[in-house]
Each structure stands twice: as C-alpha cells, then as structure tokens.
mmCIF file with all atom_site columns, C-alpha atoms and ligand atoms in Angstrom:
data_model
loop_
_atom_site.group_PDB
_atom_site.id
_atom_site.type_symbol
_atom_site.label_atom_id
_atom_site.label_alt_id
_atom_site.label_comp_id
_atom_site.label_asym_id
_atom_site.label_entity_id
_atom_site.label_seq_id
_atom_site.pdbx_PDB_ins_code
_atom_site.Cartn_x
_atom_site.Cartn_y
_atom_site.Cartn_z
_atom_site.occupancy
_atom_site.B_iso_or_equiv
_atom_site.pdbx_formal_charge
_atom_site.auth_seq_id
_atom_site.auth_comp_id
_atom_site.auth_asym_id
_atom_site.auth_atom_id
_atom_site.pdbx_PDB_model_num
ATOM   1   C CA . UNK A 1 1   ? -12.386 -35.261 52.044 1.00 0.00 ? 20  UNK A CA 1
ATOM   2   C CA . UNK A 1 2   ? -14.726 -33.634 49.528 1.00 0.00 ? 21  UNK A CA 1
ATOM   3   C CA . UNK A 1 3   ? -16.803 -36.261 47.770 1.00 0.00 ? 22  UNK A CA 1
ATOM   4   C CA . UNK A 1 4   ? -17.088 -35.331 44.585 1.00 0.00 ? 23  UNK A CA 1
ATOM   5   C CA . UNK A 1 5   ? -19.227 -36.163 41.070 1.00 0.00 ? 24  UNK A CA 1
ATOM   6   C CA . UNK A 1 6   ? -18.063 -37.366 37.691 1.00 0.00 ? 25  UNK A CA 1
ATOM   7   C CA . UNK A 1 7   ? -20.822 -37.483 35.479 1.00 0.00 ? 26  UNK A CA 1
ATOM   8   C CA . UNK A 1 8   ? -20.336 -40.840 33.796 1.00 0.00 ? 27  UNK A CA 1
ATOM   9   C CA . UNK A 1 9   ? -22.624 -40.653 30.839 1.00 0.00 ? 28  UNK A CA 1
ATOM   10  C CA . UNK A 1 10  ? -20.053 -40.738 27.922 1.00 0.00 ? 29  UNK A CA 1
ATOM   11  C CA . UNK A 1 11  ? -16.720 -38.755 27.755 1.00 0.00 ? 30  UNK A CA 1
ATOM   12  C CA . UNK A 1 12  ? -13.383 -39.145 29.636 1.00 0.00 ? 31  UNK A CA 1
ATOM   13  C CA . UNK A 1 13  ? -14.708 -40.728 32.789 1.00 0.00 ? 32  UNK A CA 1
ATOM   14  C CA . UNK A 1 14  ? -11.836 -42.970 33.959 1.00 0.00 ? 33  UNK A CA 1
ATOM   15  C CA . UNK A 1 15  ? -9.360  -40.731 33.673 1.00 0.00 ? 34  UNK A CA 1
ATOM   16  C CA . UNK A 1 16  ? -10.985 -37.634 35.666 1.00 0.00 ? 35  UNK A CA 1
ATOM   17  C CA . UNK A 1 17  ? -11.973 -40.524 38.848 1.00 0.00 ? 36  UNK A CA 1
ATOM   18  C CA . UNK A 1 18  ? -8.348  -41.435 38.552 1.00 0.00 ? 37  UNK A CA 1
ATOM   19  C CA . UNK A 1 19  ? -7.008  -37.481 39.103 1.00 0.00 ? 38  UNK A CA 1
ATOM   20  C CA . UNK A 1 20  ? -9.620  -37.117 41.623 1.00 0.00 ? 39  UNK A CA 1
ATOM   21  C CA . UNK A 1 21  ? -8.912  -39.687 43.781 1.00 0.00 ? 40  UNK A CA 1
ATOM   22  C CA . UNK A 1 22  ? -5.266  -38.955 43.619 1.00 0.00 ? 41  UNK A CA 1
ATOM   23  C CA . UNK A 1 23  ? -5.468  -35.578 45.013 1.00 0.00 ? 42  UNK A CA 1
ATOM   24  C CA . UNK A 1 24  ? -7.588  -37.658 47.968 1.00 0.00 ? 43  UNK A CA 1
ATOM   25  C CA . UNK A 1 25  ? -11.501 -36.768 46.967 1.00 0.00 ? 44  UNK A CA 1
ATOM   26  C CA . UNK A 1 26  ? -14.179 -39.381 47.431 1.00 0.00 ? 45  UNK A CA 1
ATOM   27  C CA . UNK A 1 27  ? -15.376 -39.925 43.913 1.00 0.00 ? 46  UNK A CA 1
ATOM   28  C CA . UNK A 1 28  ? -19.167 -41.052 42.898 1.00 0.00 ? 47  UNK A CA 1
ATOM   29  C CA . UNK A 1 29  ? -19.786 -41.672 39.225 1.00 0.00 ? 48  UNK A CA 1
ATOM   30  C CA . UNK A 1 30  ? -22.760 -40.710 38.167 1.00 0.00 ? 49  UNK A CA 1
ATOM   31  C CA . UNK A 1 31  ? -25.190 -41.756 35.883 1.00 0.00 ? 50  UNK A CA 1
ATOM   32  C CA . UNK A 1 32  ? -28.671 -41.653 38.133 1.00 0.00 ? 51  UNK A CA 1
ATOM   33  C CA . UNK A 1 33  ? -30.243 -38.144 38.675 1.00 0.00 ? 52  UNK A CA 1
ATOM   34  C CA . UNK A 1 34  ? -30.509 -39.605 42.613 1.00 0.00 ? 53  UNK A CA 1
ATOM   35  C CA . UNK A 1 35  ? -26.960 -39.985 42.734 1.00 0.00 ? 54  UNK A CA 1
ATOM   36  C CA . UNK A 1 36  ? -26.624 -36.113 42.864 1.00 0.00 ? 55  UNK A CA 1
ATOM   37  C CA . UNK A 1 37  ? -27.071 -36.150 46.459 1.00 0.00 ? 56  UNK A CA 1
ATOM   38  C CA . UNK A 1 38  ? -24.552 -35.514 48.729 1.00 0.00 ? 57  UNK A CA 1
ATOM   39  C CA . UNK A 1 39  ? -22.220 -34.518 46.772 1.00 0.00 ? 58  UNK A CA 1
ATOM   40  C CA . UNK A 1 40  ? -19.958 -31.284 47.514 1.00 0.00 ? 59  UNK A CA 1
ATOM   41  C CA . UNK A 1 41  ? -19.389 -31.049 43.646 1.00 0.00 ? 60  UNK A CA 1
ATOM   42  C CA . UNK A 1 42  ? -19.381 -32.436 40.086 1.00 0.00 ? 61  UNK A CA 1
ATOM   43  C CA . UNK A 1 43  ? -17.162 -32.793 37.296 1.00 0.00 ? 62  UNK A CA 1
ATOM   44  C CA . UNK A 1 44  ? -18.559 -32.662 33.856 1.00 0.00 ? 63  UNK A CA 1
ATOM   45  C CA . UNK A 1 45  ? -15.860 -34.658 31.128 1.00 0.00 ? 64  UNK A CA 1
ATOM   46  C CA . UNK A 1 46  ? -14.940 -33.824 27.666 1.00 0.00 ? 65  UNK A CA 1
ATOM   47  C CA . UNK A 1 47  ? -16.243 -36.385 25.259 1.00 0.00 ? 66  UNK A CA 1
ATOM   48  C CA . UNK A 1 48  ? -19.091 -35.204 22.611 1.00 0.00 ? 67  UNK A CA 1
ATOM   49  C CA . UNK A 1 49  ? -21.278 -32.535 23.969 1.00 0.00 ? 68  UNK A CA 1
ATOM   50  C CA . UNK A 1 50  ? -24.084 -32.772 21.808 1.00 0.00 ? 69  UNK A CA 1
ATOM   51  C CA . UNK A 1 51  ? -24.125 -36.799 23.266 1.00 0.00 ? 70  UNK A CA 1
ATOM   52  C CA . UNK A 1 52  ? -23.560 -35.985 26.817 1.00 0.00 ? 71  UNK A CA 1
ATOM   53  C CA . UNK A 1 53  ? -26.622 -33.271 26.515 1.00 0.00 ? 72  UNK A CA 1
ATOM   54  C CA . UNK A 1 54  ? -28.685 -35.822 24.699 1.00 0.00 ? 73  UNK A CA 1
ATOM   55  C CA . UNK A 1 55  ? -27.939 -38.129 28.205 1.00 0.00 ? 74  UNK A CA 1
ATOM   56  C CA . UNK A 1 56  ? -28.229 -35.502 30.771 1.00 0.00 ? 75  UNK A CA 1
ATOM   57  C CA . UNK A 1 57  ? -31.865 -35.275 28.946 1.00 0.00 ? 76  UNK A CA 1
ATOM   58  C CA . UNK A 1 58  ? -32.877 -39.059 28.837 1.00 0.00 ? 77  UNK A CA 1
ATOM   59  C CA . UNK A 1 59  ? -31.228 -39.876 32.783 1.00 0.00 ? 78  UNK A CA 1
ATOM   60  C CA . UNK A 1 60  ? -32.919 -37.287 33.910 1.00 0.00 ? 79  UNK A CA 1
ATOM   61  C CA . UNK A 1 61  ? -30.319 -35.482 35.679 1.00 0.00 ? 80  UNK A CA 1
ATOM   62  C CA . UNK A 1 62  ? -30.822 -32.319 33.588 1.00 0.00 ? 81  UNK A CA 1
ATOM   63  C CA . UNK A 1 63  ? -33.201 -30.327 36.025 1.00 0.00 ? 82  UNK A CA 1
ATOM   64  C CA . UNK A 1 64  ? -31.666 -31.701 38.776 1.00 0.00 ? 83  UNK A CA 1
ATOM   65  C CA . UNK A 1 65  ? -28.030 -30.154 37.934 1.00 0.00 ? 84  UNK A CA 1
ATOM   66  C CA . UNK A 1 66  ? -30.111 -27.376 36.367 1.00 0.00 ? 85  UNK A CA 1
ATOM   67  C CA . UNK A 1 67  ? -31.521 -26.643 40.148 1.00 0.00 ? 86  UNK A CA 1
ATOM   68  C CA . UNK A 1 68  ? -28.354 -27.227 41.810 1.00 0.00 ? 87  UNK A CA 1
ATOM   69  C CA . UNK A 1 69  ? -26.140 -24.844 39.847 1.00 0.00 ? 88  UNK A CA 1
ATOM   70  C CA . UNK A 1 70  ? -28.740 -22.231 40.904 1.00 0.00 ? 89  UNK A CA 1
ATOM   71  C CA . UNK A 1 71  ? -28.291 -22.781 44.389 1.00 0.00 ? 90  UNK A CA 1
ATOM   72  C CA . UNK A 1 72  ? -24.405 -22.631 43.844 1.00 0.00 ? 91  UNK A CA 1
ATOM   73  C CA . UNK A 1 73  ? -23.151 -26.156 43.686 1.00 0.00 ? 92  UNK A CA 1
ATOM   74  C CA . UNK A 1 74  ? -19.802 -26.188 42.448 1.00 0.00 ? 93  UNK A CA 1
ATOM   75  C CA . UNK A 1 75  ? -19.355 -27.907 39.186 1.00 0.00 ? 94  UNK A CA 1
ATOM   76  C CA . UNK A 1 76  ? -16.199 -28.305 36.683 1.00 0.00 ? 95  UNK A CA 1
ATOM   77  C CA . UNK A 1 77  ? -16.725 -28.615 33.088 1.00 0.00 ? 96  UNK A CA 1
ATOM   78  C CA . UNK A 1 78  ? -13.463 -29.509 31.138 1.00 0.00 ? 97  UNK A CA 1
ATOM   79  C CA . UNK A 1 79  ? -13.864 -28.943 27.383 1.00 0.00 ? 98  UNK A CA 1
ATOM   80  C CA . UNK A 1 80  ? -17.178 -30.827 26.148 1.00 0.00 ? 99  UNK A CA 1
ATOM   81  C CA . UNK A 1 81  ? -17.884 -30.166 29.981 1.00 0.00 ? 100 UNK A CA 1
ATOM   82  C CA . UNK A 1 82  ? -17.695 -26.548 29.549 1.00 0.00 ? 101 UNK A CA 1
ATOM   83  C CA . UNK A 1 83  ? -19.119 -25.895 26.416 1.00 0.00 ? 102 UNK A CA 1
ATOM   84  C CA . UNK A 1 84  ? -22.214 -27.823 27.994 1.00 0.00 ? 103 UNK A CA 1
ATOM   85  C CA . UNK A 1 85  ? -22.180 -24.900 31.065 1.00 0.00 ? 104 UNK A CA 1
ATOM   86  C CA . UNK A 1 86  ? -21.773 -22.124 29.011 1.00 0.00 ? 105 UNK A CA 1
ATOM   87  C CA . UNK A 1 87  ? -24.124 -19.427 27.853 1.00 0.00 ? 106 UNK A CA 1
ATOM   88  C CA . UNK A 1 88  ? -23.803 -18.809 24.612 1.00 0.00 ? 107 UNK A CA 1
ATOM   89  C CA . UNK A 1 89  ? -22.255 -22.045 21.880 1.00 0.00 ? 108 UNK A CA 1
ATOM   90  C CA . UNK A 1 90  ? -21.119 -20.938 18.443 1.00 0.00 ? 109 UNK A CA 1
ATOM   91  C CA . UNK A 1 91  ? -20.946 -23.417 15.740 1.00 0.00 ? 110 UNK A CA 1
ATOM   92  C CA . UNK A 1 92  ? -23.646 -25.861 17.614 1.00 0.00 ? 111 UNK A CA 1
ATOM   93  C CA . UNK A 1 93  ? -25.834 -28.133 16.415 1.00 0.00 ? 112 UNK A CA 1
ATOM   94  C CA . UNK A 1 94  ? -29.544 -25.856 15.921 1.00 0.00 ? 113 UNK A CA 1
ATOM   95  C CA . UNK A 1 95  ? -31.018 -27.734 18.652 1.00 0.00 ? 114 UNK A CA 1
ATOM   96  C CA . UNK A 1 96  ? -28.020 -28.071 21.283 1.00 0.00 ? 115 UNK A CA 1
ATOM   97  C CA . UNK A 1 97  ? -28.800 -26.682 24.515 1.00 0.00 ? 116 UNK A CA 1
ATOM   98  C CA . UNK A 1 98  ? -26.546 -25.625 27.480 1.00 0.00 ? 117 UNK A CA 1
ATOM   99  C CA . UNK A 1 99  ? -26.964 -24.542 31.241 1.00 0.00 ? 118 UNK A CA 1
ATOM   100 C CA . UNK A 1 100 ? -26.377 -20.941 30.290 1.00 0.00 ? 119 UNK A CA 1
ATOM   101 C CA . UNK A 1 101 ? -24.242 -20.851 34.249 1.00 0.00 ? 120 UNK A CA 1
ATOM   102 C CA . UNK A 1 102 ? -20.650 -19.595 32.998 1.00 0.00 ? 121 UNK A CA 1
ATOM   103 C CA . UNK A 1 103 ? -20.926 -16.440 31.022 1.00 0.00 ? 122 UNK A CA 1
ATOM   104 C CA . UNK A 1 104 ? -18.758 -17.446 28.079 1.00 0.00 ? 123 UNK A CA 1
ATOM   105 C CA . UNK A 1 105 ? -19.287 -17.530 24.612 1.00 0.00 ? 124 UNK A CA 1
ATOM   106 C CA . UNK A 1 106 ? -17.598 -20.752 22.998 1.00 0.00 ? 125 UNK A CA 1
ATOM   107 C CA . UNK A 1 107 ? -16.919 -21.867 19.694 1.00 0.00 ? 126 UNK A CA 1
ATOM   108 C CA . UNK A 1 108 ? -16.873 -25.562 19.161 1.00 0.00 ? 127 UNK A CA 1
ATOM   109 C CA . UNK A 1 109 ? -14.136 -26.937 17.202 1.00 0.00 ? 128 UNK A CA 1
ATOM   110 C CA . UNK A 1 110 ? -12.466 -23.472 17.522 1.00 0.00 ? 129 UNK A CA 1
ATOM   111 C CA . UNK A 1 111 ? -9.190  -24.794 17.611 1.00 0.00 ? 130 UNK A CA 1
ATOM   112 C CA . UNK A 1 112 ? -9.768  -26.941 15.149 1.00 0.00 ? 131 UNK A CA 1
ATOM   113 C CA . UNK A 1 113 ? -10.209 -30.714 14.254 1.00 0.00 ? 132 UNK A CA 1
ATOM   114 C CA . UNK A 1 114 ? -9.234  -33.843 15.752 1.00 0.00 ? 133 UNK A CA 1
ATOM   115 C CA . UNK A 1 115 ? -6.228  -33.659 13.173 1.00 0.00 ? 134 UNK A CA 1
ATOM   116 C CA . UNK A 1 116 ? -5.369  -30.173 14.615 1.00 0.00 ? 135 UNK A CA 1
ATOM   117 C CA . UNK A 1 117 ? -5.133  -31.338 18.169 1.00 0.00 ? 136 UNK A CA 1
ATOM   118 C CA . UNK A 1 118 ? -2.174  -30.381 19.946 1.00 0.00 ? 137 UNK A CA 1
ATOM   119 C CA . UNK A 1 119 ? -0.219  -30.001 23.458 1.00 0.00 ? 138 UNK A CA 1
ATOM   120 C CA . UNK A 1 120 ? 0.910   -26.273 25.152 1.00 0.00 ? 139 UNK A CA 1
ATOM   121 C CA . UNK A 1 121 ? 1.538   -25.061 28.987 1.00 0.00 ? 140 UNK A CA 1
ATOM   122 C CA . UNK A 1 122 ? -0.970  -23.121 30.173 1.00 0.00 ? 141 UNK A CA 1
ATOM   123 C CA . UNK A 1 123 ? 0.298   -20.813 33.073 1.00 0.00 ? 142 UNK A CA 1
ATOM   124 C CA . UNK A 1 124 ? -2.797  -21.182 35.724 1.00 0.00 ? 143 UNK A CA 1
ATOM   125 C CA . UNK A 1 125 ? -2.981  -17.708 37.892 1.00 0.00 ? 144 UNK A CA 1
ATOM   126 C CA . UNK A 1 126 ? -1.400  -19.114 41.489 1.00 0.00 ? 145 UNK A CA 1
ATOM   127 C CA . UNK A 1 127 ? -0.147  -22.420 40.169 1.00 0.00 ? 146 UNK A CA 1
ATOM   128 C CA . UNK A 1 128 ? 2.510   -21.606 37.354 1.00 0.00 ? 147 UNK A CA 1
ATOM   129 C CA . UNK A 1 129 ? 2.391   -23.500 33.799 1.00 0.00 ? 148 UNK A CA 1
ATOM   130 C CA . UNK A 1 130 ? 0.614   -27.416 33.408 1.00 0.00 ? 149 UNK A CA 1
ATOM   131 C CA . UNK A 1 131 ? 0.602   -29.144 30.097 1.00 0.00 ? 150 UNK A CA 1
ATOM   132 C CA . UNK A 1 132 ? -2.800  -28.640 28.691 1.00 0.00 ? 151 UNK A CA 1
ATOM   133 C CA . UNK A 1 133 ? -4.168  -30.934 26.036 1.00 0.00 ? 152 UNK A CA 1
ATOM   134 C CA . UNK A 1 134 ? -6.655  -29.548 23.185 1.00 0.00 ? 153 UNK A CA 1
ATOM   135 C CA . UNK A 1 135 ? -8.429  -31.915 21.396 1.00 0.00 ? 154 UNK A CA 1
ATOM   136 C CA . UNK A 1 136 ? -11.490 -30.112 19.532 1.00 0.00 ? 155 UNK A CA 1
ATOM   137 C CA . UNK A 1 137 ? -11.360 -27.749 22.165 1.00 0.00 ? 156 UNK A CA 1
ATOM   138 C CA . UNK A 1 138 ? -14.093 -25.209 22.578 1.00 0.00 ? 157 UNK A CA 1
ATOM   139 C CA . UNK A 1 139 ? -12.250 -21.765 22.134 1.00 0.00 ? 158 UNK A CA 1
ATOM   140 C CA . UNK A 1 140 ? -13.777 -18.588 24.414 1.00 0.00 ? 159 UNK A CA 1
ATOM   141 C CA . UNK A 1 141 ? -14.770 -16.187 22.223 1.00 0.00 ? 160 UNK A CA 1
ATOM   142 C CA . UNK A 1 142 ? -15.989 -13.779 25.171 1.00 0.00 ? 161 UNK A CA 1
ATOM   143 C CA . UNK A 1 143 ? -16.849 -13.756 28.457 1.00 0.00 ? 162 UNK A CA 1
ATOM   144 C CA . UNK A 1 144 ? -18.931 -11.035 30.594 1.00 0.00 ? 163 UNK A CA 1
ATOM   145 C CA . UNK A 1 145 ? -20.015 -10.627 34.142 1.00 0.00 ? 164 UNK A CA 1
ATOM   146 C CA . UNK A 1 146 ? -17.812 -11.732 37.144 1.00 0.00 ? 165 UNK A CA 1
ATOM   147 C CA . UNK A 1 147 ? -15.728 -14.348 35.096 1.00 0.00 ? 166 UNK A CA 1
ATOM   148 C CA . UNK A 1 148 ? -13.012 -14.900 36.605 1.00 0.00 ? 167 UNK A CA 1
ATOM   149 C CA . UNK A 1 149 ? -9.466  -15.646 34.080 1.00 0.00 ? 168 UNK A CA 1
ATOM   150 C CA . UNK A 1 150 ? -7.206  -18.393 35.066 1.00 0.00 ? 169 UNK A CA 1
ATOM   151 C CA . UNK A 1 151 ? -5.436  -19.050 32.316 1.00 0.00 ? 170 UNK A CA 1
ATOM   152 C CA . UNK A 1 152 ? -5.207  -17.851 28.225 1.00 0.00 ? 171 UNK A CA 1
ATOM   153 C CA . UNK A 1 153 ? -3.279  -18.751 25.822 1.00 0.00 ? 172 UNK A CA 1
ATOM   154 C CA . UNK A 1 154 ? -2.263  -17.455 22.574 1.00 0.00 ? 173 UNK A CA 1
ATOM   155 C CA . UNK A 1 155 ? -2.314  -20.772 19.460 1.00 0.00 ? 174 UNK A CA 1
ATOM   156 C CA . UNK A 1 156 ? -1.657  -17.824 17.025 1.00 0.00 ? 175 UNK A CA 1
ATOM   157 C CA . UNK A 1 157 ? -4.799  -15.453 16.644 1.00 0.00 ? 176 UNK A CA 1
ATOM   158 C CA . UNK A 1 158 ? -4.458  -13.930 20.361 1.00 0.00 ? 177 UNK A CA 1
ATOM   159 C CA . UNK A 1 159 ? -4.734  -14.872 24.179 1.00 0.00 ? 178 UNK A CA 1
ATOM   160 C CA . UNK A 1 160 ? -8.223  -16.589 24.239 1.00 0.00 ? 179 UNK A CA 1
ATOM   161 C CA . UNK A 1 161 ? -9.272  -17.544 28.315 1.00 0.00 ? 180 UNK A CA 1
ATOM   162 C CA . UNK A 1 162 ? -8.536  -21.472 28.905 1.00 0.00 ? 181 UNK A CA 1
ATOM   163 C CA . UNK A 1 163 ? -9.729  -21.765 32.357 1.00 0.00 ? 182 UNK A CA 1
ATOM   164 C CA . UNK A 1 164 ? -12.330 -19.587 34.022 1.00 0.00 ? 183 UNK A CA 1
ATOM   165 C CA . UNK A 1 165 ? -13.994 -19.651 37.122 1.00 0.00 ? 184 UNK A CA 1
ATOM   166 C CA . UNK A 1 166 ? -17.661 -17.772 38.058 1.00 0.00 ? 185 UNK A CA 1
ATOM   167 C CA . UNK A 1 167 ? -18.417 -18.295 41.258 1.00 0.00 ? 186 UNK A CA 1
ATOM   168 C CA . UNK A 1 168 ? -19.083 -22.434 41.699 1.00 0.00 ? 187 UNK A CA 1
ATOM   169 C CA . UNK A 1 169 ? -18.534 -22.365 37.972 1.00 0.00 ? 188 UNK A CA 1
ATOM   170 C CA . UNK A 1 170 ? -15.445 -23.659 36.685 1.00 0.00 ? 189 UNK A CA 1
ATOM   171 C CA . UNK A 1 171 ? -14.572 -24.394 33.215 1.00 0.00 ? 190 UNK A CA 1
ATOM   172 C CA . UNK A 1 172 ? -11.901 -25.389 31.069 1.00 0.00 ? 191 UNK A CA 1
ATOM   173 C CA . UNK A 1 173 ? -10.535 -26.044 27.354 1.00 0.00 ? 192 UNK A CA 1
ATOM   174 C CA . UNK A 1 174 ? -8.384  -28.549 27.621 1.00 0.00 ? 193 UNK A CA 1
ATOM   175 C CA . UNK A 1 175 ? -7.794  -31.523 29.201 1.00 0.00 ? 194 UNK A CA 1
ATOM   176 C CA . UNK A 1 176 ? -6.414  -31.791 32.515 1.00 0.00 ? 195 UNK A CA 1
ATOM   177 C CA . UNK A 1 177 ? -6.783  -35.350 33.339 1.00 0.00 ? 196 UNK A CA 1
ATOM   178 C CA . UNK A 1 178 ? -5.403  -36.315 30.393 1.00 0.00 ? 197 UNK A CA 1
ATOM   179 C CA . UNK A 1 179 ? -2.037  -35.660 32.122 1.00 0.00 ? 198 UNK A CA 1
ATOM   180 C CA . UNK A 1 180 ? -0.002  -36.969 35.486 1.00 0.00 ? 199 UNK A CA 1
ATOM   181 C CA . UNK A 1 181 ? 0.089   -33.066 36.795 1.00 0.00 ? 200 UNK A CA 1
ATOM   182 C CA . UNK A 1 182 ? -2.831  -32.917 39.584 1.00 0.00 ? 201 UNK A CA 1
ATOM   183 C CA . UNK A 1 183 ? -2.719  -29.459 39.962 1.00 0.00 ? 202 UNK A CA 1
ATOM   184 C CA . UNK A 1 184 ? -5.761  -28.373 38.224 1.00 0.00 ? 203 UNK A CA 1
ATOM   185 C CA . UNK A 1 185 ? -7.995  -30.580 39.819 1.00 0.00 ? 204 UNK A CA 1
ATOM   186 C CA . UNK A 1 186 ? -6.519  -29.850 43.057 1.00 0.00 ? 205 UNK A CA 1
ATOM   187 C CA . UNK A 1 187 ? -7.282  -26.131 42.763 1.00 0.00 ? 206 UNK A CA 1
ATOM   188 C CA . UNK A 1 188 ? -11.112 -27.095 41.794 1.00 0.00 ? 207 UNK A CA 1
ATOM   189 C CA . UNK A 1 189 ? -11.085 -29.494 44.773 1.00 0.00 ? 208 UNK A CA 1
ATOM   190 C CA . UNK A 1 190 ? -9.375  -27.159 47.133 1.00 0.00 ? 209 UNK A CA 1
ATOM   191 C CA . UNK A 1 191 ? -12.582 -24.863 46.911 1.00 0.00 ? 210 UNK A CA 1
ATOM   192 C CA . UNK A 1 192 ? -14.985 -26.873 47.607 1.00 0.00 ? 211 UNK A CA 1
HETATM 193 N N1 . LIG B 2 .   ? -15.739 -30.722 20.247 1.00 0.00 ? 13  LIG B N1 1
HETATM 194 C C1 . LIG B 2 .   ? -16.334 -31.562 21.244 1.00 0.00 ? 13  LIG B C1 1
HETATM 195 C C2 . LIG B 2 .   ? -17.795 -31.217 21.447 1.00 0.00 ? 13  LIG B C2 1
HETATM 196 O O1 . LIG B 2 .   ? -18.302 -30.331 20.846 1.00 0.00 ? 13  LIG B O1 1
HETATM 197 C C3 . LIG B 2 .   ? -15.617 -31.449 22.566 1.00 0.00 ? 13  LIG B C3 1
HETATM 198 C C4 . LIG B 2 .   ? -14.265 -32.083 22.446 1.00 0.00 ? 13  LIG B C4 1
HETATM 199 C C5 . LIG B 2 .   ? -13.743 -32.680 23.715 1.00 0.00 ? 13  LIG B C5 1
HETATM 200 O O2 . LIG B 2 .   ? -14.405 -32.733 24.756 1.00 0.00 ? 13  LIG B O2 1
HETATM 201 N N2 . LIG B 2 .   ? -12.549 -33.197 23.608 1.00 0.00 ? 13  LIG B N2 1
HETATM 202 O O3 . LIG B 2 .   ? -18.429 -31.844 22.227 1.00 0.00 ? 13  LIG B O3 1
#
C-alpha cells in the first residue's frame, strides 16, 4: 500500500484523500514540512496557486519538496498543482514562483474564467476516455525535454497536452477527483 501525500494547505483536499484512499493508498495530509517523511509520494491540489505557493513558503515545506523532487520523489500536481511544478507560468502574478520540475509552459486561466468552466473526456494513453473537469485550468502552451503526453485535448484552438508525466513528475489540467472515475489516480498510484 503506497502511503501517499496530499498537501493540505488550501485547494481541493477532501476530495483527492477520498480518491486516494479508494484506490487503497495510505493517505497523510500534509501541512508540516516534517510530515514529508515517509512518504512514497505527494499530491499537490488545484485551488489558487498563487495561495498555495504563498503556504508552501510560510510552512516551510518549500525546500523540503524542492530537495525531494531532485532526488526523484514522485509528485502529482492537478491543475493549480501543476502550474505550481511547472517551469515556465504565463499570465502569473510578477512575483509567483514555481518548482521549475515538469518542463511545461502553462498559461493560467488559459481556458478561461470560472464562468467558462466546463466538462470533456479526456482519452488517457492506456486507460481510454475519463470525464475531466476544467475549472480555470492552466492550458500547456509547450513542453520540451522527456515529457511524456498522456492525454490532449482539443476546446477549439488545437490539441493542447492535459496530462503529462516526466519522470516522478506528473501533472494535470483538470480535475480528476472531482469525479467517481478512479482511474487517474490509480495510474499515478500504480507507479509508485
Ligand atoms: N487558475 C487557478 C490558479 O492559477 C487554478 C485553478 C484550479 O486549480 N482550479 O491557481
């Protein structure tokens, strides 16, 4: 049984502990930089980036996740998640930082507003289509290195990656545990 991190600073906690524990992970939430021990992997929520970054700062577990994705812990950032593991953010606050560990460029917003939120299946490479949820997604503008592409999808301006994977690096546009289907989190769970 993998045990397995949801950063619990602000964002979609609940919901991500709830997906994990159905597809039988031990789940820690974490708010404490020493409750990064031990742990086979983390999930980073959507919720407000700029906030979450602001909190990784002040709790202090900004270094220590910075250290740990060097040395290849595995860590899944879905939407606010990912644009906070990204290298590059478009359309960011001056000052907002990331972790510069999945080489994607990412536009905040770049599907739009809260009012433009919507609902599509995504077809995941080995899994077949889940309903994925975009709610001020981050779109991927471009990616580079060994990115790996899970999933695109086309909202009208051309296939843009929704789920990528670099190595221990997992990220994602949309919102997975906003559904009932396990399957993403199962995939994320099943490498670790
Ligand atoms: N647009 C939000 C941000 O920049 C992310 C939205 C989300 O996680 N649902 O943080």
């Amino acid at each position: 049984m993998p045990r397995v991190g949801v950063l619990a600073l602000q964002g979609d906690v609940r919901e991500h502990v709830s997906m994990l524990e159905d597809v039988g992970a031990d789940v820690v939430t974490v708010r404490r930089a020493e409750q990064m021990d031990d742990l086979d992997g983390l999930v980073l929520p959507g919720g407000e980036s700029t906030t979450i970054a602001y909190l990784l700062t002040t709790s202090g577990i900004r270094p220590v996740l910075e250290r740990k994705l060097e040395e290849g812990f595995s860590v899944f950032g879905t939407c606010a998640g990912l644009i906070l593991l990204s290298s590059e953010i478009l359309d960011g606050r001056s000052d907002q930082w990331s972790y510069g560990a999945l080489d994607v460029s990412v536009r905040r917003n770049g599907y739009g507003r809260q009012i433009a939120s919507f609902e599509s299946a995504v077809d995941v490479v080995g899994v077949g289509p889940v309903p994925g949820v975009f709610i001020r997604a981050p779109k991927i503008e471009t990616w580079w290195g060994d990115v790996e592409v899970l999933a695109t999808l086309d909202h009208g301006d051309g296939a843009h990656p929704v789920l990528v994977r670099q190595k221990n690096v997992w990220g994602c546009s949309f919102h997975p545990e906003l559904t009932n289907d396990l399957r993403v989190h199962e995939l994320f769970t099943s490498s670790l």
